[in-house]
Structure formats: C-alpha cells, structure tokens
CSV table of C-alpha atoms and ligand atoms in Angstrom, one decimal:
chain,number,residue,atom,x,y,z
A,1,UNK,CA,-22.1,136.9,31.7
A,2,UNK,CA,-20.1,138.1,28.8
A,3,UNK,CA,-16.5,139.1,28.5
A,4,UNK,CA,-15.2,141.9,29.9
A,5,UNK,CA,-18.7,142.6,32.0
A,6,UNK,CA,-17.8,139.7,34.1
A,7,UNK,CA,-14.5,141.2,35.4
A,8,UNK,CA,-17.1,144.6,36.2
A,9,UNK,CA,-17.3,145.5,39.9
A,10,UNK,CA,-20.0,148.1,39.3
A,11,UNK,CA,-22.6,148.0,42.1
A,12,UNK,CA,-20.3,146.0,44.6
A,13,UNK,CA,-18.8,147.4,47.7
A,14,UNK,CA,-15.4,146.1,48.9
A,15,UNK,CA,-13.8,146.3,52.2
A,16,UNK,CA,-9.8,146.2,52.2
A,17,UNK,CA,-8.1,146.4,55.8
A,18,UNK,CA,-5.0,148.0,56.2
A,19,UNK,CA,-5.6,150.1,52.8
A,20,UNK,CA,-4.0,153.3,53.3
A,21,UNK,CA,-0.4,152.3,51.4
A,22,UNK,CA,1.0,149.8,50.3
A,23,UNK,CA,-0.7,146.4,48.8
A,24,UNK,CA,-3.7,147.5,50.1
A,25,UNK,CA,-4.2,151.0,48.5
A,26,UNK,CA,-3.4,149.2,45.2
A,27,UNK,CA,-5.9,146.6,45.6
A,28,UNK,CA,-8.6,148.9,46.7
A,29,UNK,CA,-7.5,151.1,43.8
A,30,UNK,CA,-7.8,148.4,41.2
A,31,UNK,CA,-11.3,147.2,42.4
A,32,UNK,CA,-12.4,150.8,42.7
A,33,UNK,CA,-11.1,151.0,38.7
A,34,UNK,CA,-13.5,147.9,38.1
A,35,UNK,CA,-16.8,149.6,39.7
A,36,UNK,CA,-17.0,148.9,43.3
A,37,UNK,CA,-16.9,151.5,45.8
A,38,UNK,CA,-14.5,151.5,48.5
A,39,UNK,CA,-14.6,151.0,52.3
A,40,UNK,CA,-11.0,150.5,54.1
A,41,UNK,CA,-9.5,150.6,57.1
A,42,UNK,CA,-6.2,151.4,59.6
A,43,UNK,CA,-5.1,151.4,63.2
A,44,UNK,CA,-3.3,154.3,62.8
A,45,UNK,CA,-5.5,157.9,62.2
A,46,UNK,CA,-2.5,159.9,61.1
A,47,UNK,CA,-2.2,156.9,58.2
A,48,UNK,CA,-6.2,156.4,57.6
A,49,UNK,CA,-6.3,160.8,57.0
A,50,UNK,CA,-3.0,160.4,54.7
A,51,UNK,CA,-4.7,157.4,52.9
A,52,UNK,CA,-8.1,159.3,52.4
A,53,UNK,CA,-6.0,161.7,51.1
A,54,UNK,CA,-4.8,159.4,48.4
A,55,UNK,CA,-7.4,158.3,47.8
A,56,UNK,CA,-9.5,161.3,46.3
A,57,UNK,CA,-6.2,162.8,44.6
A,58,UNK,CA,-6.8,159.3,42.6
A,59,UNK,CA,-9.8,160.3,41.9
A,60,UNK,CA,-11.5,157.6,44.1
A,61,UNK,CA,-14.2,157.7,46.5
A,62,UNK,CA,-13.1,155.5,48.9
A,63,UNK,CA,-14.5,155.7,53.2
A,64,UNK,CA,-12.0,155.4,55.7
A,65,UNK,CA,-12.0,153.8,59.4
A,66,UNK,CA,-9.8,153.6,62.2
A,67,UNK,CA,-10.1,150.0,63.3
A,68,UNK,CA,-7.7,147.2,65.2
A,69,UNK,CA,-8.5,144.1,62.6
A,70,UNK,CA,-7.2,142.2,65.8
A,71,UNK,CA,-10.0,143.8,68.0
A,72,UNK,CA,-13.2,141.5,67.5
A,73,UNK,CA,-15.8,144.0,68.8
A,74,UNK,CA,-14.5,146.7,67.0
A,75,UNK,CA,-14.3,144.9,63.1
A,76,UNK,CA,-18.2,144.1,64.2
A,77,UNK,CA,-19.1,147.9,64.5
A,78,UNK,CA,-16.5,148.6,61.6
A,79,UNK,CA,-18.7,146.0,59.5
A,80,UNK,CA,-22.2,147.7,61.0
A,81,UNK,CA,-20.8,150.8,60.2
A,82,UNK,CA,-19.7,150.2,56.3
A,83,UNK,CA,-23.3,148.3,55.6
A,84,UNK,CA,-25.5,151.9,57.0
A,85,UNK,CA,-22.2,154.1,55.3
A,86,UNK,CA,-21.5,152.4,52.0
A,87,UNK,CA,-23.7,149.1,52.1
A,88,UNK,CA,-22.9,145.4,52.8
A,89,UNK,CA,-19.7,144.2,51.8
A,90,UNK,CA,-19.8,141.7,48.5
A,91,UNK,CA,-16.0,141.9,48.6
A,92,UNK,CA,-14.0,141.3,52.1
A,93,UNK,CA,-9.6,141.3,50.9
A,94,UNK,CA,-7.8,140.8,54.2
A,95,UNK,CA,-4.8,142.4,53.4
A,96,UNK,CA,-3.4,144.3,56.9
A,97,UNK,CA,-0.5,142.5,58.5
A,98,UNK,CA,2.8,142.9,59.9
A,99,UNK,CA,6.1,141.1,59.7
A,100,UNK,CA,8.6,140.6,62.6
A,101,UNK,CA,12.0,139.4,61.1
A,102,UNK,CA,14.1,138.0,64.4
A,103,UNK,CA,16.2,134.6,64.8
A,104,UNK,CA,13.4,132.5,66.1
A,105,UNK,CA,15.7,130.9,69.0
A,106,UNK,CA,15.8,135.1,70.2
A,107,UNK,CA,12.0,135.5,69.6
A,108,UNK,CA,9.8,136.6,72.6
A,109,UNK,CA,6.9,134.2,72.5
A,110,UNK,CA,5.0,137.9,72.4
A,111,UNK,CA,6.0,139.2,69.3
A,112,UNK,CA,5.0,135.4,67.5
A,113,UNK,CA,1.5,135.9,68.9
A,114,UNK,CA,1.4,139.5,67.9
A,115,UNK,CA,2.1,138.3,64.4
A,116,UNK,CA,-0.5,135.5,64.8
A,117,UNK,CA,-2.9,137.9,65.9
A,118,UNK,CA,-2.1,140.5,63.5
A,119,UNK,CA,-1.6,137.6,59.8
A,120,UNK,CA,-3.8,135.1,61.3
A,121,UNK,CA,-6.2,135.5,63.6
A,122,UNK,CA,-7.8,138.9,62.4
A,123,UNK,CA,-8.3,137.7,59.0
A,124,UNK,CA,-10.8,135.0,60.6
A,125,UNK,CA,-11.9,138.1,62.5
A,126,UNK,CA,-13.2,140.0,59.5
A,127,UNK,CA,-14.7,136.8,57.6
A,128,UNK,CA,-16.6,135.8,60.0
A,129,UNK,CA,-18.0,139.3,60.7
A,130,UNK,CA,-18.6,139.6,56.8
A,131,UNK,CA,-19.9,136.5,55.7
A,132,UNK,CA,-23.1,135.8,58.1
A,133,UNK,CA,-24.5,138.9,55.4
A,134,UNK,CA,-22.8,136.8,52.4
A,135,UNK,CA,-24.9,133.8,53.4
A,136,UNK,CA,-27.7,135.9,53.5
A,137,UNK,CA,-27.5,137.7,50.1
A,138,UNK,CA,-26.5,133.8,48.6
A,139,UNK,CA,-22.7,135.8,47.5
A,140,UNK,CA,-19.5,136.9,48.5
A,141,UNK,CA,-16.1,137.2,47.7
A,142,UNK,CA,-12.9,137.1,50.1
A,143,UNK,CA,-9.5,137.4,49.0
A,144,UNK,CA,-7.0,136.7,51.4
A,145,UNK,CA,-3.4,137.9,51.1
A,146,UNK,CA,-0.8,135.4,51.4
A,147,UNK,CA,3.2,135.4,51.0
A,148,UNK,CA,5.8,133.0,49.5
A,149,UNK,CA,5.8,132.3,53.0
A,150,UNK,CA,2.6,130.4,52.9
A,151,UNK,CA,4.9,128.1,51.2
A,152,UNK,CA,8.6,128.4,52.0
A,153,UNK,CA,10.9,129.2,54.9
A,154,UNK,CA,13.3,131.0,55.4
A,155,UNK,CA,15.6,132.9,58.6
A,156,UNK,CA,13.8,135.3,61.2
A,157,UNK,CA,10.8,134.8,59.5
A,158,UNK,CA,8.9,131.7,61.4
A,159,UNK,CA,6.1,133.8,63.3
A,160,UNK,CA,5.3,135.3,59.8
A,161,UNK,CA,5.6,131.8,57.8
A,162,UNK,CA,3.7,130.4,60.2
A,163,UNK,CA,1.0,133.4,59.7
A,164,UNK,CA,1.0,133.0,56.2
A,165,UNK,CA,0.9,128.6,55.9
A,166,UNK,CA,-2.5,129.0,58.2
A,167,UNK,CA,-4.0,131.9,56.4
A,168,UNK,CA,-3.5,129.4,53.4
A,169,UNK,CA,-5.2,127.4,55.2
A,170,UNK,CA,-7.7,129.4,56.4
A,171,UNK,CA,-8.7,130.3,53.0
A,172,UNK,CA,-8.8,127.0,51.6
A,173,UNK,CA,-11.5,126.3,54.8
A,174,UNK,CA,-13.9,129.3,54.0
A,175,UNK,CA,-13.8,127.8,50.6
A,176,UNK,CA,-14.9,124.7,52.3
A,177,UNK,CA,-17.2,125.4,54.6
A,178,UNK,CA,-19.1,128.2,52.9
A,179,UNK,CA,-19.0,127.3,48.6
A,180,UNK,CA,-22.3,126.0,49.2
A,181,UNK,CA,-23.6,129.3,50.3
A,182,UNK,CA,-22.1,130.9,46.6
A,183,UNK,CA,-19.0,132.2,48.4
A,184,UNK,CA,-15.3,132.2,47.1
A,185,UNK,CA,-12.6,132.3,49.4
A,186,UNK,CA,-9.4,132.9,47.6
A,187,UNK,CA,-5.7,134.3,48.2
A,188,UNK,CA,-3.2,136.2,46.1
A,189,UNK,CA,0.3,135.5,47.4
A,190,UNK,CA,2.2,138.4,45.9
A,191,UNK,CA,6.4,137.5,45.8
A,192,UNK,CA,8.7,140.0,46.6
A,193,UNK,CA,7.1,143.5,46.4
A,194,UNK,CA,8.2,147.2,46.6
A,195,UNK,CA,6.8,148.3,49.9
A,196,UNK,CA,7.5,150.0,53.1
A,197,UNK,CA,7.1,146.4,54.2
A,198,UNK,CA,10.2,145.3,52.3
A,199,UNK,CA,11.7,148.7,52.7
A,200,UNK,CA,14.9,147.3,54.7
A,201,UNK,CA,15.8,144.5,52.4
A,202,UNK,CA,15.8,147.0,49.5
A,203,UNK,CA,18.3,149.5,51.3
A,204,UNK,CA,21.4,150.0,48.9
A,205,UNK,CA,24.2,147.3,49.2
A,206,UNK,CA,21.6,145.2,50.7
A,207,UNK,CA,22.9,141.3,50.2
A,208,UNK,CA,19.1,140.5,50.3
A,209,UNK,CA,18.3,142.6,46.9
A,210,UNK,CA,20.7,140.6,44.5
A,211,UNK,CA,19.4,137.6,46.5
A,212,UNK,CA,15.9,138.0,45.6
A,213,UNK,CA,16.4,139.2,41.6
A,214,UNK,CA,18.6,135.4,41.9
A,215,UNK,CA,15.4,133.7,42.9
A,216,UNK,CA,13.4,135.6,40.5
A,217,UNK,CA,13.0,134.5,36.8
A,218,UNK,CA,11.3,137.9,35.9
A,219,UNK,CA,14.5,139.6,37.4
A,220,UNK,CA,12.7,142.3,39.2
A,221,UNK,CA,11.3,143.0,42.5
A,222,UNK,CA,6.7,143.1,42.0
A,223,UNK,CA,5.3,146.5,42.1
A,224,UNK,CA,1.9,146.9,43.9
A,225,UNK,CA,0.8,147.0,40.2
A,226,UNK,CA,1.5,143.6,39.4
A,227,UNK,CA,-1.4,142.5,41.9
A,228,UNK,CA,-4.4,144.6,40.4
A,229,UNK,CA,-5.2,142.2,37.4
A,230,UNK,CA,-5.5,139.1,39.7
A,231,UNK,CA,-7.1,140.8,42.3
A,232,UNK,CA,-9.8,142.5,40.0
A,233,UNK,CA,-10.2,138.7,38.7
A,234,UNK,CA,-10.7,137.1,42.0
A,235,UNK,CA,-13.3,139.9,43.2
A,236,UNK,CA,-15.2,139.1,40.2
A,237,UNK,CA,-17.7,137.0,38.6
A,238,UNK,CA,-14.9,135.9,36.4
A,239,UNK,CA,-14.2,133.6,39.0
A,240,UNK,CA,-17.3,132.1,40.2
A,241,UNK,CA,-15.8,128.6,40.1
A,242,UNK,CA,-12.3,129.3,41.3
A,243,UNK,CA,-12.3,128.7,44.9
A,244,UNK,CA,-9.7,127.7,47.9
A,245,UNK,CA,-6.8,128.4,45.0
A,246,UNK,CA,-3.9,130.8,46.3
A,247,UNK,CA,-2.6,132.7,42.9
A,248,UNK,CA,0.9,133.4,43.3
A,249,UNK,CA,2.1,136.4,41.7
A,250,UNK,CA,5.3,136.5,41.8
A,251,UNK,CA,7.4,136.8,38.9
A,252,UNK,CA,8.1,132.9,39.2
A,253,UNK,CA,9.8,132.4,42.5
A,254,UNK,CA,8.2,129.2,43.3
A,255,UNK,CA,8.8,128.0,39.6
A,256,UNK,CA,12.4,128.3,40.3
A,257,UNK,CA,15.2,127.1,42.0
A,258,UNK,CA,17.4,130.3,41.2
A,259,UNK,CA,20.0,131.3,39.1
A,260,UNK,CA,22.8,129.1,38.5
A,261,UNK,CA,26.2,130.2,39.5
B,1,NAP,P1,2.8,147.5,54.7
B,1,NAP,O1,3.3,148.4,53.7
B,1,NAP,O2,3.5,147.3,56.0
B,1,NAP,O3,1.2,147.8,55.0
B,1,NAP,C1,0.5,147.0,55.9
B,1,NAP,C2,-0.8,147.7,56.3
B,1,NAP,O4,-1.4,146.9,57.3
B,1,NAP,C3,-0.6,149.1,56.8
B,1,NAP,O5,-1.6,150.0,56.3
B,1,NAP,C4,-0.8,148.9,58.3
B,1,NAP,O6,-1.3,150.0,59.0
B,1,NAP,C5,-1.9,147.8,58.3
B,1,NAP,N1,-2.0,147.2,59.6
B,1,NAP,C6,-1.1,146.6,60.3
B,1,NAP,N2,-1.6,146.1,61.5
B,1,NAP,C7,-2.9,146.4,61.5
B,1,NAP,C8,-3.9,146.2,62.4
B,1,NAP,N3,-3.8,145.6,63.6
B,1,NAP,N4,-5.2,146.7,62.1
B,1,NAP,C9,-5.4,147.3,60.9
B,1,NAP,N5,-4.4,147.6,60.0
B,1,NAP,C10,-3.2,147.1,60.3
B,1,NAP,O7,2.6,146.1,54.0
B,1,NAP,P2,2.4,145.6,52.5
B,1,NAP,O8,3.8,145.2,52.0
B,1,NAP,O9,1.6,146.6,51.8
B,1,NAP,O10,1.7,144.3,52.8
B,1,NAP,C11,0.3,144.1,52.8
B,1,NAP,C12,-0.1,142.7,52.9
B,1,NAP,O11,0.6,141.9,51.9
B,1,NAP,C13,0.4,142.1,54.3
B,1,NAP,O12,-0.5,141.1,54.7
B,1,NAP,C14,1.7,141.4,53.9
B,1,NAP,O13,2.1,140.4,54.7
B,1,NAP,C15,1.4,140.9,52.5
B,1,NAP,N6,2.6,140.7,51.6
B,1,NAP,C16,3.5,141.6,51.3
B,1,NAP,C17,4.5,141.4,50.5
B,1,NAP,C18,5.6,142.4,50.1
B,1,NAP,O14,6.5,142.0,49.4
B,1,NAP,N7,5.4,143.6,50.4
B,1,NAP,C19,4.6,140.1,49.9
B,1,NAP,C20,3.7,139.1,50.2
B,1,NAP,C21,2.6,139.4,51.1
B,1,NAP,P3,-0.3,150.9,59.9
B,1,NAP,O15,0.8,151.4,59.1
B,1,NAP,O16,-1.2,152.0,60.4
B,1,NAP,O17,0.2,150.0,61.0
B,2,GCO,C1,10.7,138.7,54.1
B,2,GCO,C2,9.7,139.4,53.3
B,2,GCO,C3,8.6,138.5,52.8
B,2,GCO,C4,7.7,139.3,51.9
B,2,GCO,C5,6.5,138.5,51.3
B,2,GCO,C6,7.0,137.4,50.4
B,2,GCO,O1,11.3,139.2,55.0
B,2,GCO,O2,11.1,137.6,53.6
B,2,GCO,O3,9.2,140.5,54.0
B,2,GCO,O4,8.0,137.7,53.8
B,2,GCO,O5,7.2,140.4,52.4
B,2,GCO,O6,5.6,138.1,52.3
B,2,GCO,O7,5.9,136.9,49.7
C-alpha cells in the first residue's frame, strides 16, 4: 500500500477502554481522524454520557458502554455488543487503568491487586475476548498502553510498576503467540502526560513538576497530543511488521539521565 493510504483507518472499527478523557479520548480521537469508527468504554455512566458528549461536539461518531474491563463476562457482552452495534473490532487499544501512589511497606495487599486487576489483568481480559475474531478475519491490531514504569521505578509506585513491566510483557507475548495469525500486538508508553491522572503532581509548587521537566530533554510535560501520531501508526497498516515493540513517547526520559546540576 502507498504512502499516506497506509496510515488510513477508513473501514476499521476500534475499541478504546477507558475513553471518555484523558489518553483515551485522544487516542480514539486520532484513530477516529484516520477513518475508523469508534467504540469505547467506562465504569462510570456519569463519565461514559460526559465522554459521548465530547465526543460528537468533536465532531466524532463514537458508541459508548458502561463496562468494568476487570469484569470478564461483561467485556464478553461489551465485545458481542460492539460486533452487532458497530462491527468486529480490527483495532483493540487497552488504555483504562488506574494508579495507586502509596509507600509500598504501607500498601494493603488490596489496593496492589486492585491495580493488577485494573493495569494488568483486564488488558488480557479484552485481548483475549477480541482476538478469537482477529484469528478468524486473518488481522488485528492491539495497542497496549504502557508507562515509564514498564521500565523504571520509582517511590509509592510498585503496584503500578509492576502493572506496567507485565503489560510489557504481555504485549510482547500476544506478539508471540498470535504474529502467525497476522496480528500485531504493540504498546505506546507515553512519559509524563497532562492528565487528571497526573493531576496532583502538577499542583502549583509541586517538587514533583521541576523534577520531571529535570528528567526531560524536551523540557515539557506530553500533552494527550503528543500520542496521536504513534498511535494512528501502530493501528495501521504502516506497521504490519512492527510487532512486540513498546514506542516510548516521551520527550526523551529514558534517553536521559537528567539535567546536570
Ligand atoms: P485517567 O485520566 O485517570 O483516565 C483513565 C481512564 O480509565 C478513565 O476513563 C477511567 O474511568 C478508566 N478506567 C479506570 N478503571 C476502569 C475500569 N475498571 N473499567 C473501565 N475503565 C476504567 O488516566 P490517563 O492519564 O488518561 O491514563 C490512561 C492510560 O495511560 C492508563 O493506562 C495510564 O496508566 C496510562 N499512562 C498515563 C500517563 C500519564 O502521564 N497520564 C503516562 C503513561 C501511561 P473512570 O474515570 O470512570 O474511573
Ligand atoms: C507517577 C505517574 C506515572 C505516569 C506515567 C509515566 O506517579 O509516577 O503517575 O506513573 O502516569 O505512567 O509514564
């Protein structure tokens, strides 16, 4: 295929969990910009009717679900439900998750397998409800999103580290185990990004905000922006023999040790 009709989504459908803010609306968006029409979800309605919302004031037909990702039985009948709303999924980004930041020697053995649960477990939840149908059609596309913490450490953060290191992982076995079959199994890990996620760490006089634009050679904290290109790239034909790679996007973090004193 030519360029740029090999970066087109047109005719694809996409499911993106946990889309109605954040990474995830930007994702969708972007993929919805290349062609393909939109199916997301969220555990919280109020959130899911905001995100619909969103959605069509940016001019994109998108079709929204309230669904636990953690919940097998329910991401089956969210899956049933896209293929007879929208049509089966050529494009699965697990992108819902949550972070818990507490000392780990204080950390209720709870809250680690919430996280586990929430990072880890439901994105094996959603491929494997997804890519039964990929097998079948001979093509399919998951993008799983990562963190710097798929590769570093740092304090409060081990449930979410942990998360991220095995979703690395986890992508890198898809890729494995289903190539054969024409799938790619991918994952962006975005650095530092402007979210509610990161929210706190960006409060004014926050220690943590000169910290990160120290450890980051572009200077800046990532907009949801910044992941749109690479996630376009990854969804599409473009990338038919890029598989198991996690594309950092992050302004250079990992590149660097930080700035010098
Ligand atoms: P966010 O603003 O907190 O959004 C997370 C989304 O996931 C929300 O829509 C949330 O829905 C949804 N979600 C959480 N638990 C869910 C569940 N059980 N079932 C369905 N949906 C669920 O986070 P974000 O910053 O956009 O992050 C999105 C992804 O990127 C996450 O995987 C995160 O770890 C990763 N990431 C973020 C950054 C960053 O700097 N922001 C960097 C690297 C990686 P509710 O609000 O309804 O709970
Ligand atoms: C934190 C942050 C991070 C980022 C992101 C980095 O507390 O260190 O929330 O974990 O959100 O995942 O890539």
């Amino acid at each position: 295929m030519s360029f740029p009709d090999a970066f087109s989504l047109k005719g694809k459908v996409a499911l993106v969990t946990g889309a109605s803010y954040g990474i995830g609306f930007a994702l969708a968006s972007a993929l919805a910009e290349a062609g393909a029409r939109i199916a997301f979800n969220d555990v919280n309605p109020e959130f899911l009717a905001k995100g619909l919302e969103a959605y069509k004031a940016a001019g994109i037909d998108a079709t929204g679900y309230v669904c636990d990702v953690t919940d097998e039985p329910g991401v089956q009948k969210l899956v049933a439900d896209i293929e007879a709303d929208v049509g089966p999924i050529d494009i699965l980004v697990n992108n819902a998750g949550i972070i818990k930041r507490i000392p780990m020697h204080e950390m209720e053995a709870k809250d680690f397998r919430q996280v586990i649960d929430i990072d880890l477990t439901a994105p094996f939840i959603v491929a494997k409800a997804v890519i039964p149908g990929m097998m079948k059609r001979g093509s399919g596309k998951i993008i799983n999103i990562c963190s710097m913490m798929s590769e570093l450490g740092r304090e409060t953060v081990a449930a979410y580290a942990a998360a991220k290191g095995g979703l690395k992982m986890l992508t890198r076995n898809i890729a494995s185990e289903y190539g054969a079959f024409n799938i790619q199994c991918n994952g962006i890990g975005p650095g530092y990004i402007e979210t509610p996620q990161t929210a706190p760490l960006r409060e004014p006089g926050h220690p943590f905000n000169s910290f990160i634009l120290a450890k980051t050679p572009a200077n800046r904290w990532g907009k949801t922006d910044d992941l749109k290109g690479p996630a376009v790239f990854l969804a599409s034909s473009a990338s038919d023999f890029v598989n198991g790679h996690i594309l950092y996007v992050d302004g250079g973090i990992l590149a660097y040790i930080g700035k010098q004193p």
